[in-house]
Amino acid sequence: MLGNFTYCNQTAVHFGPDSMEALKSELDKYGKKVMLTYGGGSIKKNGIYDKVVKILKECGKEIFEDGGVMPNPTVEKLAEGCKIAKDNDVDLILAVGGGSTCDYAKAVSVSAYCEEDPWEKYFIRFEEPECKIIPVGCVLTMVGTGSEMNGGSVITNHAQKLKIGHVFGYKVFPKFSILNPEFTFTVPRYQMVSGIFDIMSHILEQYFSGDDVNTSDYISEGLLLSLIDSAEVAVKDPTNYEARSNIMWTATWALNTLIAKGKTTDWEVHMLGQAVAAHTDATHGMTLAAVSIPYYRHIMPYGLPKFKRYAINVWKVDPKGKTDEQVASEGLDKMKAWMEKIGLEMKISNFGVTKDMIEKIADSTLIMEGGYKVLTKSEIEEILKACL
Ligand code: NZQ
Ligand code: ZN
C-alpha cells in the first residue's frame, strides 16, 4: 500500500556521450562568478578539467577554483570552501567529480551564508537551511552515491570521530547534472567496484523495510537486476559503454527519492559503514560491503518474507522443497558469492579495524528505526565482530 507522499525532483539530468553540450545552456542561467569545485586532481589527468574550463571561458565566466576535495570531505575543508564562496559572492558552485565533490558542494551551498556552526546545525541537529542557498550544478565523474540528483551531503568530523549525512530537502538538490558514462572510464577498479556496491546498498536500504506490496519494491528489484548484470560486464571490460551507462543511470535512480516513496526504509548498513569510515577513513562503498552480509544475516529472521522474496526475485533461488529460511539464506549466499566475484572488501579488518576498536565504532553508529530490527548496542558490537 502506498501512503501519502509528494514526489518532486528539480534536478535536470543531461545524460550520454554528448551531454556536455548542455553545460553551456545551463551556465547561461546563472551569474558571472562560478566556483569550480573538484577533488584531488583526477579531472586534470583525464582532461575533464580542460573541457569544463573551456566551456566556462566561452560563457564568459569568472572562475574561482576550489580543488582538493578529499574522499570523505571534512569539516575543515567545508570551512575553506565557505570562505571562497562568500568572499567572492559566487553565483554558482560547479562540482566536477564524484559523490564527495558533489556532497561538499551542497554543504558549501547551505553553509557559506549560515550564521551558526554548519556542523552543529546541519549534521548534528539535522535542521534545514534558513540562509541564502548558492545553486549547485554537477559534472559527475564517478558513479555510486546518487549525489547528482539528491539532497544528500555527507561530512566527516575526524576530531569527533563522526561521519554524518544530512539529506536536505528539494531546495538543496543540484539544479542540473551532466552524466557522461565515458567520464567514468578512468575511475580505478577499486573505486568502480566500491561505487557499484554503494548503489546496491542504497537500493537494499530502501527495499529491506516493510512487507506491504508496493511499486517501489518492484522498481528496486528491476534496478538490482540491471546492476548485477552490468557490474559483471564492467568488471571484465571497464570501457564497455552499455554496462557503464546502465550502472550510471541505475545509481541515479537508486537514490533520488523515487524508490523510497510510500514506504519505510532502513539505512542501518550505512550507519555501520559510516562509523567504520569515521575511524578508518576507508572508501564508502567498501565499508558497506564489509558490513552487509553479517548485518543481513542478523536481521533476516525478523524480515523473513522480504528476504525470501529477494532470494527468489533477484537471485533466482528455486524455492521448491525448501523452508523459507533456507530460501532466504541461499539468497544471501548468492549475494555474497557475487560480491566476492566482483572484488569487494568483505572484512572490516582489511581497513585496519581490530577487536579493541569495536566498542568505539559501535558508539559512533547511529541506530535507525525503520528496519526489521532496531539494534541494541550489544547487537551492533556482535555484528561488527562478525565483520572482522
Ligand atoms: O579526488 P579525485 O582526484 O577526483 O579522485 C577521486 C577519488 O579519489 C576518484 N575519481 C573520481 N572520478 C574519477 C576518479 N578517478 C579517475 N577518473 C575519474 N573519472 O575516485 C575517488 C573517489 O571519489 P569520491 O567522490 O570520494 O567517491 P564517491 O562518488 O563514492 O563519493 C563518496 C562520498 O559520498 C558520500 C560518501 O559517504 C562519501 O563521503 N555519500 C553520499 C551520498 C549522497 N549524497 O546521497 C550517499 C552515499 O551513501 C554516500 O554516503
Ligand atoms: Zn552510500
mmCIF file of C-alpha atoms and ligand atoms in Angstrom, residues 198 202 270 284 288, ligand 2:
data_model
loop_
_atom_site.group_PDB
_atom_site.id
_atom_site.type_symbol
_atom_site.label_atom_id
_atom_site.label_comp_id
_atom_site.label_asym_id
_atom_site.label_seq_id
_atom_site.Cartn_x
_atom_site.Cartn_y
_atom_site.Cartn_z
ATOM 1 C CA ASP A 198 27.143 1.664 -2.905
ATOM 2 C CA HIS A 202 21.164 2.197 -1.478
ATOM 3 C CA HIS A 270 25.095 2.984 6.059
ATOM 4 C CA HIS A 284 32.482 4.406 1.374
ATOM 5 C CA LEU A 288 29.148 -1.003 3.248
HETATM 6 ZN ZN ZN B 2 26.049 5.051 0.097
#
